[in-house]
Coordinates of C-alpha atoms in Angstrom, one line a residue:
M1 CA 47.4 56.9 49.1
I2 CA 47.0 58.6 52.4
P3 CA 47.1 56.1 55.3
A4 CA 44.3 55.9 57.8
G5 CA 44.9 58.0 60.8
T6 CA 46.8 60.7 59.0
L7 CA 46.0 64.3 60.1
L8 CA 46.0 66.9 57.4
R9 CA 46.3 70.4 58.4
N10 CA 46.4 69.3 62.0
R11 CA 42.6 69.1 61.6
Y12 CA 41.3 66.5 59.0
Q13 CA 41.9 63.0 60.3
I14 CA 41.6 60.4 57.5
I15 CA 39.4 57.5 58.3
K16 CA 39.4 55.4 55.1
L17 CA 39.7 55.5 51.3
L18 CA 36.5 55.9 49.6
G19 CA 37.5 55.8 46.0
Y20 CA 40.4 56.5 43.7
G21 CA 41.0 57.0 39.9
G22 CA 43.0 58.8 37.3
F23 CA 41.8 62.2 38.8
G24 CA 42.7 61.6 42.4
D25 CA 41.6 60.0 45.6
T26 CA 38.7 60.5 47.8
Y27 CA 38.7 59.9 51.6
L28 CA 36.3 59.7 54.6
A29 CA 37.7 61.9 57.3
Q30 CA 36.7 63.6 60.6
D31 CA 37.0 67.3 61.3
K32 CA 38.7 67.3 64.7
D33 CA 38.1 71.1 65.2
L34 CA 34.4 71.0 65.3
P35 CA 32.3 69.7 68.2
G36 CA 31.5 66.1 67.8
H37 CA 34.1 65.5 65.2
P38 CA 31.7 65.3 62.4
F39 CA 32.6 63.3 59.1
C40 CA 33.7 65.2 56.1
V41 CA 35.1 64.1 52.7
V42 CA 38.6 65.0 51.5
K43 CA 39.3 65.0 47.8
H44 CA 43.1 64.7 47.1
L45 CA 44.2 65.9 43.6
K46 CA 47.6 66.2 42.0
P47 CA 48.8 67.0 38.4
K48 CA 49.4 63.9 36.4
D49 CA 52.6 65.5 34.9
P50 CA 55.5 66.0 37.3
N51 CA 56.8 68.9 35.1
P52 CA 57.2 72.0 37.4
A53 CA 55.6 74.2 34.6
V54 CA 52.4 72.4 35.2
L55 CA 52.1 73.6 38.8
P56 CA 51.2 77.2 38.4
I57 CA 48.5 76.3 36.0
A58 CA 47.1 73.6 38.4
R59 CA 47.2 76.2 41.2
R60 CA 45.2 78.7 39.2
L61 CA 42.7 76.0 38.2
F62 CA 42.3 74.9 41.8
E63 CA 41.8 78.4 43.2
S64 CA 39.3 79.2 40.5
E65 CA 37.3 75.9 41.1
A66 CA 37.5 76.5 44.8
Q67 CA 35.6 79.8 44.4
V68 CA 33.0 78.2 42.2
L69 CA 32.3 75.5 44.7
Y70 CA 32.2 77.9 47.6
K71 CA 29.7 80.0 45.8
L72 CA 27.5 77.2 44.7
G73 CA 27.5 75.6 48.0
Q74 CA 26.3 78.7 49.6
K75 CA 23.6 79.2 47.1
S76 CA 22.1 75.7 47.0
E77 CA 21.5 72.9 49.5
R78 CA 21.7 70.5 46.5
I79 CA 25.5 71.0 46.1
P80 CA 27.9 70.0 49.0
T81 CA 29.3 72.9 50.8
L82 CA 33.0 73.5 50.4
S83 CA 34.4 73.9 53.9
A84 CA 38.1 74.2 53.1
H85 CA 40.7 73.9 50.2
F86 CA 44.4 73.9 50.7
E87 CA 47.7 72.9 48.9
E88 CA 50.6 71.0 50.3
K89 CA 53.7 70.1 48.4
G90 CA 52.2 70.6 45.0
E91 CA 49.2 68.5 45.8
F92 CA 45.7 69.9 46.3
Y93 CA 42.8 69.1 48.7
F94 CA 39.0 70.0 48.9
V95 CA 37.1 69.3 52.0
Q96 CA 33.4 69.1 51.7
D97 CA 30.3 68.1 53.5
F98 CA 29.6 64.4 54.0
I99 CA 26.4 63.4 52.3
D100 CA 24.5 60.5 53.8
G101 CA 22.5 59.1 50.9
E102 CA 22.8 56.8 47.9
D103 CA 23.7 57.5 44.3
L104 CA 21.2 56.9 41.5
T105 CA 22.9 53.7 40.4
K106 CA 20.8 52.0 43.0
E107 CA 17.6 53.3 41.2
L108 CA 18.8 53.0 37.6
I109 CA 19.5 49.3 37.6
P110 CA 20.4 47.5 34.2
G111 CA 17.4 45.7 33.0
R112 CA 14.8 47.4 35.3
R113 CA 12.4 49.8 33.6
L114 CA 11.0 52.6 35.8
S115 CA 7.5 54.0 35.3
E116 CA 7.1 57.4 33.4
Q117 CA 6.2 59.3 36.7
Q118 CA 9.3 57.8 38.5
V119 CA 11.5 59.0 35.7
R120 CA 9.9 62.5 35.6
D121 CA 10.5 62.7 39.4
I122 CA 14.1 61.9 39.0
L123 CA 14.8 64.3 36.1
Q124 CA 12.9 67.1 38.1
G125 CA 15.3 66.6 41.0
I126 CA 18.4 66.5 38.9
L127 CA 17.3 69.7 36.9
E128 CA 16.4 71.5 40.2
A129 CA 19.9 70.7 41.5
L130 CA 21.5 71.7 38.1
E131 CA 19.7 75.0 37.8
I132 CA 21.8 76.9 40.4
A133 CA 25.0 75.8 38.5
H134 CA 23.6 76.9 35.2
Q135 CA 22.3 80.2 36.6
N136 CA 26.0 80.9 37.5
N137 CA 27.3 79.8 34.2
V138 CA 28.9 76.6 35.5
I139 CA 28.8 73.5 33.5
H140 CA 29.0 70.3 35.5
R141 CA 30.4 68.1 32.6
D142 CA 30.0 64.8 34.4
I143 CA 26.3 64.2 35.0
K144 CA 25.7 60.5 35.5
P145 CA 23.9 58.3 38.1
A146 CA 27.1 57.9 40.3
N147 CA 27.4 61.7 40.7
L148 CA 23.8 62.2 41.7
M149 CA 23.1 61.5 45.3
R150 CA 19.7 60.8 46.9
R151 CA 20.1 62.5 50.3
K152 CA 18.9 60.2 53.1
D153 CA 17.3 62.7 55.3
D154 CA 14.9 64.6 52.8
G155 CA 15.2 62.6 49.5
Q156 CA 16.5 65.4 47.6
I157 CA 19.0 64.9 44.8
V158 CA 22.5 66.4 45.4
L159 CA 24.9 67.2 42.5
I160 CA 28.4 66.0 43.3
D161 CA 31.8 65.8 41.6
F162 CA 32.0 68.7 39.2
G163 CA 34.0 67.8 36.1
A164 CA 36.3 70.9 36.2
V165 CA 38.0 69.6 39.4
K166 CA 39.2 66.7 37.3
E167 CA 41.3 68.8 34.9
I168 CA 43.8 69.3 37.7
G169 CA 44.6 65.7 37.6
T170 CA 45.0 65.6 33.8
L171 CA 47.2 68.5 33.0
I172 CA 50.2 67.8 31.0
I173 CA 52.9 69.6 28.9
N174 CA 52.4 68.7 25.2
S175 CA 55.2 68.5 22.6
Q176 CA 54.9 72.2 21.8
G177 CA 55.4 73.2 25.5
Q178 CA 51.6 73.9 26.0
T179 CA 49.8 73.0 29.0
T180 CA 46.8 71.0 28.1
V181 CA 44.2 68.7 29.6
S182 CA 45.1 65.2 28.7
V183 CA 41.6 63.6 28.6
V184 CA 38.1 64.7 28.0
V185 CA 36.1 65.1 31.2
G186 CA 33.0 63.0 31.2
T187 CA 31.5 59.6 31.0
H188 CA 31.0 57.7 27.7
G189 CA 27.3 57.5 27.0
Y190 CA 26.4 60.7 28.8
I191 CA 28.5 63.1 27.0
P192 CA 27.4 64.7 23.6
S193 CA 29.5 65.2 20.5
E194 CA 30.6 68.8 21.2
Q195 CA 31.9 67.8 24.6
A196 CA 33.8 64.8 23.3
R197 CA 35.5 67.5 21.1
G198 CA 36.5 69.4 24.3
K199 CA 33.9 72.1 23.7
P200 CA 31.3 71.6 26.4
K201 CA 28.3 73.9 26.8
L202 CA 25.5 74.3 29.3
C203 CA 23.2 72.2 27.1
S204 CA 25.9 69.4 27.3
D205 CA 24.7 68.8 30.8
I206 CA 21.1 68.7 29.5
Y207 CA 22.1 65.9 27.0
A208 CA 23.3 63.9 30.1
V209 CA 20.1 64.5 31.9
G210 CA 18.0 63.3 29.0
M211 CA 20.2 60.0 28.6
I212 CA 19.5 59.4 32.4
G213 CA 15.8 59.7 31.6
I214 CA 16.1 57.3 28.8
Q215 CA 18.1 54.8 30.8
G216 CA 15.3 54.8 33.5
L217 CA 12.6 54.2 30.9
T218 CA 14.4 51.5 29.0
G219 CA 16.7 49.8 31.6
I220 CA 19.5 50.2 29.0
S221 CA 22.8 51.7 29.6
P222 CA 23.2 54.8 27.4
D223 CA 26.4 53.3 25.7
Q224 CA 24.3 50.3 24.7
L225 CA 21.5 52.3 22.8
P226 CA 21.8 52.3 19.0
E227 CA 22.1 55.5 17.0
N228 CA 20.5 56.4 13.7
P229 CA 23.4 56.3 11.2
N230 CA 21.9 59.1 9.1
N231 CA 21.5 61.8 11.9
G232 CA 23.3 60.5 15.0
E233 CA 20.1 60.5 17.0
V234 CA 19.6 57.9 19.9
I235 CA 17.0 55.2 19.0
W236 CA 15.2 54.3 22.1
R237 CA 11.4 54.7 22.0
N238 CA 10.8 51.2 21.0
N239 CA 12.3 50.0 24.3
A240 CA 10.0 52.1 26.5
Q241 CA 6.4 52.7 27.5
V242 CA 6.2 56.4 27.5
S243 CA 3.7 59.2 26.6
S244 CA 4.4 61.0 23.4
E245 CA 4.6 64.3 25.2
F246 CA 7.2 63.2 27.6
A247 CA 9.2 61.4 24.8
A248 CA 9.3 64.6 22.9
V249 CA 10.9 66.3 25.7
L250 CA 13.5 63.6 26.1
D251 CA 14.2 63.6 22.4
K252 CA 14.8 67.4 22.5
M253 CA 17.3 67.0 25.6
V254 CA 19.3 64.4 23.6
R255 CA 19.4 66.0 20.2
D256 CA 22.8 65.3 18.5
H257 CA 23.4 69.0 17.7
F258 CA 23.5 71.3 20.6
S259 CA 21.5 74.1 18.9
Q260 CA 18.5 71.8 18.9
R261 CA 18.5 71.0 22.7
Y262 CA 17.2 73.0 25.6
Q263 CA 20.0 75.4 26.3
N264 CA 20.0 75.1 30.2
A265 CA 18.5 73.5 33.2
T266 CA 15.8 76.2 33.5
D267 CA 14.6 75.7 29.9
A268 CA 14.5 71.9 30.3
L269 CA 12.8 72.2 33.7
Q270 CA 10.1 74.5 32.3
A271 CA 9.4 72.0 29.6
L272 CA 9.1 69.1 32.0
N273 CA 6.8 71.0 34.3
S274 CA 4.6 72.0 31.4
L275 CA 3.6 68.4 30.9
G276 CA 1.4 68.7 34.1
L277 CA 0.4 65.8 36.3
K278 CA 0.0 62.3 34.9
I279 CA -3.5 61.0 36.0
P280 CA -3.4 57.7 37.7
P281 CA -6.2 55.2 37.7
T282 CA -9.3 55.7 39.9
V283 CA -9.0 54.5 43.5
P284 CA -11.6 51.9 44.2
V285 CA -14.0 52.7 47.2
I286 CA -14.7 49.6 49.1
P287 CA -18.3 49.1 50.5
Q288 CA -18.4 49.0 54.4
Q289 CA -20.8 47.9 57.0
N290 CA -21.8 49.8 60.0
T291 CA -19.3 47.9 62.1
V292 CA -16.0 47.4 60.2
T293 CA -13.4 44.7 61.4
R294 CA -11.5 44.2 58.1
R295 CA -10.3 46.7 55.5
N296 CA -8.2 46.1 52.5
W297 CA -6.9 48.8 50.3
L298 CA -5.4 48.4 46.7
Q299 CA -2.0 49.9 46.2
L300 CA -1.9 51.9 43.0
A301 CA 1.8 52.9 42.2
A302 CA 4.8 50.9 41.6
F303 CA 8.1 52.6 42.1
G304 CA 11.8 51.9 43.0
G305 CA 14.2 52.2 45.8
V306 CA 17.2 53.8 47.4
G307 CA 19.7 53.5 50.4
F308 CA 23.3 54.6 51.7
V309 CA 26.6 55.9 50.2
V310 CA 29.2 59.0 50.6
A311 CA 29.2 61.9 48.3
V312 CA 32.2 64.2 47.5
I313 CA 32.7 67.5 45.7
S314 CA 30.9 70.6 44.2
K315 CA 0.1 43.4 51.8
D316 CA 0.1 41.3 54.6
F317 CA -0.8 43.5 57.3
W318 CA -2.8 43.9 60.6
N319 CA -6.4 43.2 59.5
K320 CA -8.3 43.4 62.7
Q321 CA -9.6 46.8 64.0
P322 CA -9.8 47.4 67.7
E323 CA -13.1 45.9 68.9
N324 CA -14.3 49.3 70.3
V325 CA -13.8 51.2 67.2
V326 CA -17.0 51.7 65.1
L327 CA -16.8 53.2 61.8
A328 CA -19.6 54.9 60.1
K329 CA -20.7 54.3 56.5
E330 CA -18.6 55.7 53.8
T331 CA -19.8 59.2 53.0
P332 CA -20.6 59.6 49.2
L333 CA -18.0 61.6 47.5
R334 CA -20.4 64.3 46.4
E335 CA -21.4 65.0 49.9
P336 CA -19.7 67.6 52.1
I337 CA -16.4 66.2 53.4
Y338 CA -14.1 66.9 56.2
T339 CA -12.1 70.1 55.6
P340 CA -8.9 70.2 57.5
T341 CA -7.6 73.1 59.4
L342 CA -5.1 75.1 57.2
E343 CA -3.8 77.1 60.1
P344 CA -3.0 76.1 63.7
K345 CA -5.7 75.8 66.2
S346 CA -6.1 74.7 69.7
T347 CA -5.7 71.3 70.8
P348 CA -9.1 69.3 70.8
T349 CA -10.3 68.8 74.4
P350 CA -12.1 65.6 75.2
T351 CA -15.7 65.9 76.7
E352 CA -14.7 64.0 79.8
T353 CA -11.6 64.4 82.0
P354 CA -11.0 61.4 84.2
T355 CA -9.0 61.6 87.4
T356 CA -6.6 58.7 87.6
P357 CA -4.9 57.7 90.9
S358 CA -1.3 56.9 90.2
N359 CA -1.4 53.5 91.8
E360 CA -4.4 52.3 89.9
N361 CA -4.9 51.1 86.3
P362 CA -6.4 54.1 84.3
K363 CA -10.1 54.6 83.8
L364 CA -10.8 54.6 80.1
F365 CA -13.0 56.9 78.3
Y366 CA -14.1 57.2 74.6
F367 CA -13.6 60.0 72.2
D368 CA -14.9 60.5 68.6
F369 CA -12.9 61.5 65.6
T370 CA -12.9 61.8 61.8
T371 CA -10.3 60.4 59.6
V372 CA -10.0 60.8 55.8
T373 CA -8.8 58.8 52.8
V374 CA -7.1 60.3 49.7
N375 CA -6.3 59.2 46.2
S376 CA -2.9 59.2 44.5
W377 CA -3.2 62.9 43.6
G378 CA -4.4 64.0 47.0
E379 CA -8.0 64.4 46.6
I380 CA -10.2 63.3 49.6
M381 CA -12.2 60.3 48.5
N382 CA -14.1 59.6 51.8
R383 CA -14.3 60.3 55.5
R384 CA -14.9 58.1 58.3
Q385 CA -16.4 58.7 61.8
A386 CA -14.6 56.6 64.6
Q387 CA -14.4 56.1 68.3
T388 CA -11.7 54.8 70.4
Q389 CA -10.5 54.7 74.1
F390 CA -8.0 56.9 76.0
F391 CA -6.9 57.9 79.5
K392 CA -5.7 61.1 80.8
D393 CA -2.9 61.9 83.3
N394 CA -3.0 65.1 85.1
L395 CA 0.3 66.9 85.1
G396 CA -0.8 69.8 87.2
N397 CA -1.7 73.4 86.4
G398 CA -4.5 72.2 84.1
V399 CA -2.2 70.4 81.8
G400 CA -3.2 66.9 80.9
L401 CA -1.7 64.1 78.9
E402 CA -3.9 62.0 76.7
M403 CA -2.9 58.5 76.0
V404 CA -4.8 56.4 73.4
A405 CA -5.3 52.6 73.7
I406 CA -3.5 50.8 70.8
Q407 CA -4.7 47.1 70.5
G408 CA -2.1 44.5 69.8
G409 CA -2.0 42.9 66.3
T410 CA 0.3 41.9 63.5
F411 CA 1.6 43.9 60.6
M412 CA 4.1 44.2 57.9
M413 CA 7.0 46.5 59.0
G414 CA 9.0 48.3 56.4
S415 CA 8.2 49.3 52.8
P416 CA 7.5 47.0 49.8
E417 CA 10.0 47.3 47.0
T418 CA 7.2 48.8 44.9
E419 CA 6.9 51.9 47.1
A420 CA 8.0 55.2 45.6
I421 CA 11.5 56.3 46.3
R422 CA 11.9 54.1 49.3
E423 CA 15.0 53.5 51.3
S424 CA 17.0 50.2 51.5
D425 CA 17.1 50.6 55.2
E426 CA 13.4 49.9 55.1
S427 CA 14.1 46.4 54.1
P428 CA 13.5 43.6 54.4
Q429 CA 9.8 44.0 54.8
H430 CA 8.8 41.6 57.7
Q431 CA 6.0 40.5 59.9
V432 CA 5.9 41.9 63.4
T433 CA 3.4 41.2 66.3
V434 CA 2.9 44.1 68.6
K435 CA 1.4 43.8 72.1
P436 CA -1.3 46.2 73.4
F437 CA 0.1 49.6 74.7
Y438 CA -0.8 53.1 74.9
L439 CA 0.7 56.0 72.8
G440 CA 0.3 59.7 73.1
K441 CA -2.6 61.2 71.1
Y442 CA -0.3 63.9 70.2
P443 CA 3.5 64.6 70.2
V444 CA 4.5 66.0 73.6
T445 CA 3.4 69.6 73.7
Q446 CA 5.4 72.6 75.1
A447 CA 2.8 72.9 77.9
Q448 CA 3.3 69.2 78.9
W449 CA 7.1 69.7 78.7
Q450 CA 7.0 72.7 80.8
A451 CA 4.8 71.0 83.5
V452 CA 7.3 68.2 83.8
M453 CA 10.7 69.8 83.1
G454 CA 10.1 73.4 84.2
N455 CA 11.6 74.9 81.0
N456 CA 10.8 75.2 77.3
P457 CA 13.7 74.8 74.7
S458 CA 11.4 75.2 71.7
N459 CA 12.2 77.5 68.8
F460 CA 8.6 78.1 67.8
I461 CA 6.7 79.0 71.1
G462 CA 3.2 77.9 71.7
N463 CA 1.7 75.9 74.6
N464 CA -0.1 73.6 72.2
R465 CA 2.7 73.4 69.8
P466 CA 5.0 70.2 69.9
V467 CA 8.0 70.6 72.0
E468 CA 11.2 70.7 69.8
T469 CA 14.9 71.2 69.9
V470 CA 15.0 68.2 72.2
S471 CA 17.4 65.3 71.9
W472 CA 16.9 61.7 72.3
D473 CA 18.6 62.0 75.7
D474 CA 16.2 64.9 76.6
A475 CA 13.2 62.8 75.7
V476 CA 14.4 59.9 77.8
Q477 CA 15.0 62.2 80.7
F478 CA 11.3 63.5 80.3
C479 CA 10.0 60.0 80.3
Q480 CA 11.9 59.3 83.5
K481 CA 10.6 62.4 85.3
L482 CA 7.0 61.9 83.9
S483 CA 7.1 58.3 85.4
Q484 CA 8.1 59.7 88.7
L485 CA 5.1 62.2 88.6
T486 CA 2.5 59.7 87.6
G487 CA 3.6 56.3 88.9
R488 CA 3.4 54.7 85.4
N489 CA 6.4 53.5 83.4
Y490 CA 6.5 56.0 80.5
R491 CA 8.9 55.6 77.9
L492 CA 9.6 56.2 74.1
P493 CA 7.9 53.9 71.8
S494 CA 9.8 51.2 70.1
E495 CA 10.4 51.6 66.3
A496 CA 8.0 48.9 65.6
E497 CA 5.3 50.2 68.0
W498 CA 5.6 53.7 66.3
E499 CA 5.2 52.2 62.6
Y500 CA 2.3 49.9 63.8
A501 CA 0.6 52.9 65.3
C502 CA 1.3 55.1 62.4
R503 CA -0.1 52.7 59.9
A504 CA -3.2 52.1 61.9
G505 CA -4.2 49.0 59.7
T506 CA -3.1 50.6 56.4
S507 CA -0.3 49.4 54.1
T508 CA -0.1 52.5 51.9
P509 CA 2.9 55.0 52.2
F510 CA 0.9 57.2 54.4
Y511 CA -2.1 56.5 56.7
F512 CA -4.2 58.8 54.5
G513 CA -3.4 56.7 51.4
E514 CA -1.0 57.0 48.6
T515 CA 0.0 60.4 49.3
I516 CA -0.4 63.6 51.5
T517 CA -1.1 67.3 50.9
P518 CA -0.3 70.3 53.0
D519 CA -4.0 70.5 53.9
L520 CA -3.5 67.1 55.9
V521 CA 0.1 67.3 57.0
N522 CA 2.5 70.0 58.1
Y523 CA 5.5 69.4 55.7
D524 CA 7.3 71.5 53.0
G525 CA 4.7 71.5 50.3
N526 CA 7.2 72.5 47.5
Y527 CA 8.1 68.8 47.5
P528 CA 5.1 66.5 47.0
Y529 CA 4.8 62.8 46.7
A530 CA 3.4 60.6 43.9
W531 CA 1.0 62.8 41.9
A532 CA 0.0 65.2 44.6
P533 CA 0.4 69.0 43.7
K534 CA 2.7 71.3 45.3
G535 CA 1.3 73.3 48.3
K536 CA 1.9 75.5 51.3
Y537 CA 5.3 75.5 53.2
R538 CA 4.4 76.9 56.7
E539 CA 8.2 77.1 57.7
Q540 CA 7.3 76.4 61.3
T541 CA 5.6 73.9 63.5
T542 CA 1.7 73.9 64.0
D543 CA -0.4 73.3 67.0
V544 CA -0.9 69.5 67.7
G545 CA -4.3 68.2 66.3
S546 CA -4.6 70.8 63.6
F547 CA -5.0 68.0 61.2
P548 CA -7.1 64.9 60.9
P549 CA -5.9 61.8 62.8
N550 CA -5.3 58.2 61.5
A551 CA -7.7 55.3 62.3
F552 CA -6.2 54.7 65.7
G553 CA -7.2 58.4 66.7
L554 CA -3.5 59.5 66.6
Y555 CA -2.6 63.0 65.4
D556 CA 0.4 64.2 63.6
M557 CA 2.1 60.9 63.1
H558 CA 3.0 62.4 59.7
G559 CA 5.0 65.8 59.7
N560 CA 5.1 68.5 62.2
V561 CA 8.0 67.1 64.2
W562 CA 10.3 64.1 63.8
E563 CA 9.7 61.7 66.7
W564 CA 12.4 59.9 68.5
C565 CA 12.1 56.1 69.1
L566 CA 13.8 53.9 71.7
D567 CA 15.9 51.8 69.3
V568 CA 19.6 51.9 68.4
W569 CA 20.1 52.6 64.7
H570 CA 20.5 49.5 62.4
Q571 CA 21.1 49.9 58.7
N572 CA 18.4 47.5 57.7
Y573 CA 15.9 45.0 59.3
N574 CA 18.0 41.8 59.0
G575 CA 17.7 40.2 62.5
A576 CA 15.2 42.7 63.8
P577 CA 12.8 41.6 66.7
K578 CA 9.5 40.3 65.7
D579 CA 7.7 41.0 69.0
G580 CA 7.4 44.8 68.6
S581 CA 10.3 45.3 71.3
A582 CA 12.9 48.0 70.9
W583 CA 16.0 46.8 69.1
E584 CA 18.8 47.9 71.3
A585 CA 21.3 45.0 70.8
G586 CA 24.0 45.4 68.1
G587 CA 23.7 48.2 65.3
N588 CA 25.3 51.5 65.8
S589 CA 25.0 52.8 69.3
Q590 CA 26.1 56.3 68.3
Y591 CA 22.8 56.9 66.6
R592 CA 19.1 56.6 67.6
L593 CA 16.0 56.5 65.4
R594 CA 13.6 59.3 64.5
R595 CA 10.4 58.7 62.6
G596 CA 7.5 60.6 60.8
G597 CA 9.1 63.6 59.0
S598 CA 8.7 67.3 59.9
W599 CA 7.6 70.6 59.0
D600 CA 10.9 71.4 57.0
R601 CA 11.0 68.2 55.1
N602 CA 9.4 66.9 51.9
A603 CA 6.4 64.6 51.6
R604 CA 8.6 61.5 51.0
S605 CA 10.2 61.9 54.5
C606 CA 6.7 61.7 56.1
R607 CA 6.0 58.0 54.8
C608 CA 5.1 55.5 57.5
A609 CA 8.3 53.5 56.6
N610 CA 10.7 56.2 56.5
R611 CA 13.4 56.2 59.0
V612 CA 16.5 58.4 59.8
R613 CA 19.3 58.3 62.3
H614 CA 20.8 61.0 64.6
Q615 CA 23.1 61.1 67.5
P616 CA 21.2 60.9 70.8
G617 CA 22.6 64.3 71.8
D618 CA 21.4 66.2 68.6
R619 CA 18.9 68.9 69.0
W620 CA 16.9 70.3 66.0
S621 CA 13.9 72.5 65.7
S622 CA 12.3 69.7 63.8
S623 CA 12.8 67.1 66.6
G624 CA 10.2 66.0 69.1
F625 CA 8.6 62.9 70.4
R626 CA 5.6 61.3 71.9
V627 CA 5.4 58.9 74.9
A628 CA 4.3 55.3 75.3
V629 CA 3.3 53.2 78.2
S630 CA 2.7 49.4 78.6
P631 CA -0.6 48.5 80.4
G632 CA -0.7 46.0 83.2
F633 CA -3.8 44.7 81.6
S634 CA -5.4 44.2 78.2
P635 CA -7.7 47.2 77.4

């Protein structure tokens, strides 16, 4: 084993051992040649047989596999990029991206049965990751939950640890003087008969994917499932609740003879997608009075969760609406409903613009807005007219900053264990009481940034677009200058305040309901959530206010740009404050929080509870923020 602190190639400093086995060792390291010394993963391989005749064979295999990994990593973001490979003293090293995520063993738990829709989502992610490899005629050979990573920042499945690499560690000279691989590469239960005989094919990977699907539906490990003694087929249907159509697809994936399976990932993916969308139960519409002070929604879907690991190679909630918010009666479903803007538009302008002396409490004004609720497949079920209070600070040159009054209350922070593909860092769900505060009606715009900071760092230019490519440090500096300009104590919101404001009295994954669509949120529509269909991917930010707000009158809390929060990163909520304050003690001070998803991420990343970490100096074209301020009085 390589001791911690060892510097390989005068560049890669070993931090710690991540894992080891008969094929080699895996280490977490830092790349000392790159700014910030980012983490990377080093895979150390050496031939099992010390016979010198093995070395040339191992070297050819190593170089060939390196070229494959370089090629695949460049073609697909679902395969970790190979950044370097080298040989030292007859031993071989791969250096690849560090993947922040968790493998599928945390989702596929023995004894736990997933829903059909969950399993279909998992298989689609695996096949989409595997498709690039198969299109390049590369067989993975070791598809199993431990080699499938759920990447933290976007929820996509990443394919790791290609089996061909392991051959280097198993080469031996046999009694006839021939160089051979000493073991079959693969994992019992996931490899089909032809691979066990040393003759893997592309469809051997499909067998493994199918067994993962069966494992998810039955909660039974593949090596524990019985076989039909007459034909070798897996017996599994009596242990699962599954539609006959999906069961037929799985059966074809795991046929004993390779000729009867889907022959590659593309074929299997087409079969899976041909099943269409599963129709969930109808969302109940709860009758309302003219003045609404309490609203409960039934959660429809039950799903599983995910958290953190390293990859290598190849409804108790706030139930009191603000007293000044009056919601109209539900609009019948067949009547005309709110049609959201599909393209950027100008920022909505309030009918009144107050002038606020900096040394006085702000004068509050009302504004009207419309918010919508959707069902689990993204169809708008109803619309609601609402009204709430705000004040506006003048930043000069006709630029204003609108701050919405958020009444205090108690809510459940984090996600329930039944929420679809949640993260373990969203646990434990806990009750938090938030004091009244004001929050920006929109993310800070480029015009507002320019008025305060005198520059514009954004990649996608537009006065009414959110400012982006700003770090946490930049956002804090903006708040300081804004405070000097206005005489108020502006700051970033705490993580608890942000989630409370985002949820706006709801407990569903999104403030619109069980899902979102690109008609309601600016995100990558190629990656929907729950039963929502795929949709438009705009590939850029949009003007703030282009989509309907939540019940508090806040726009763009989902998507468009990630929003920095004040807190230090903590891996979970154990010991978190319960008063809504920023959690700045303990944790990992090298990282700060971002919330809300962005234009370049999937729908899953936009959930109310989703949270990601980044270094405070990081700047991305997907990162922005909105400001908060605590009042000196109760609104």
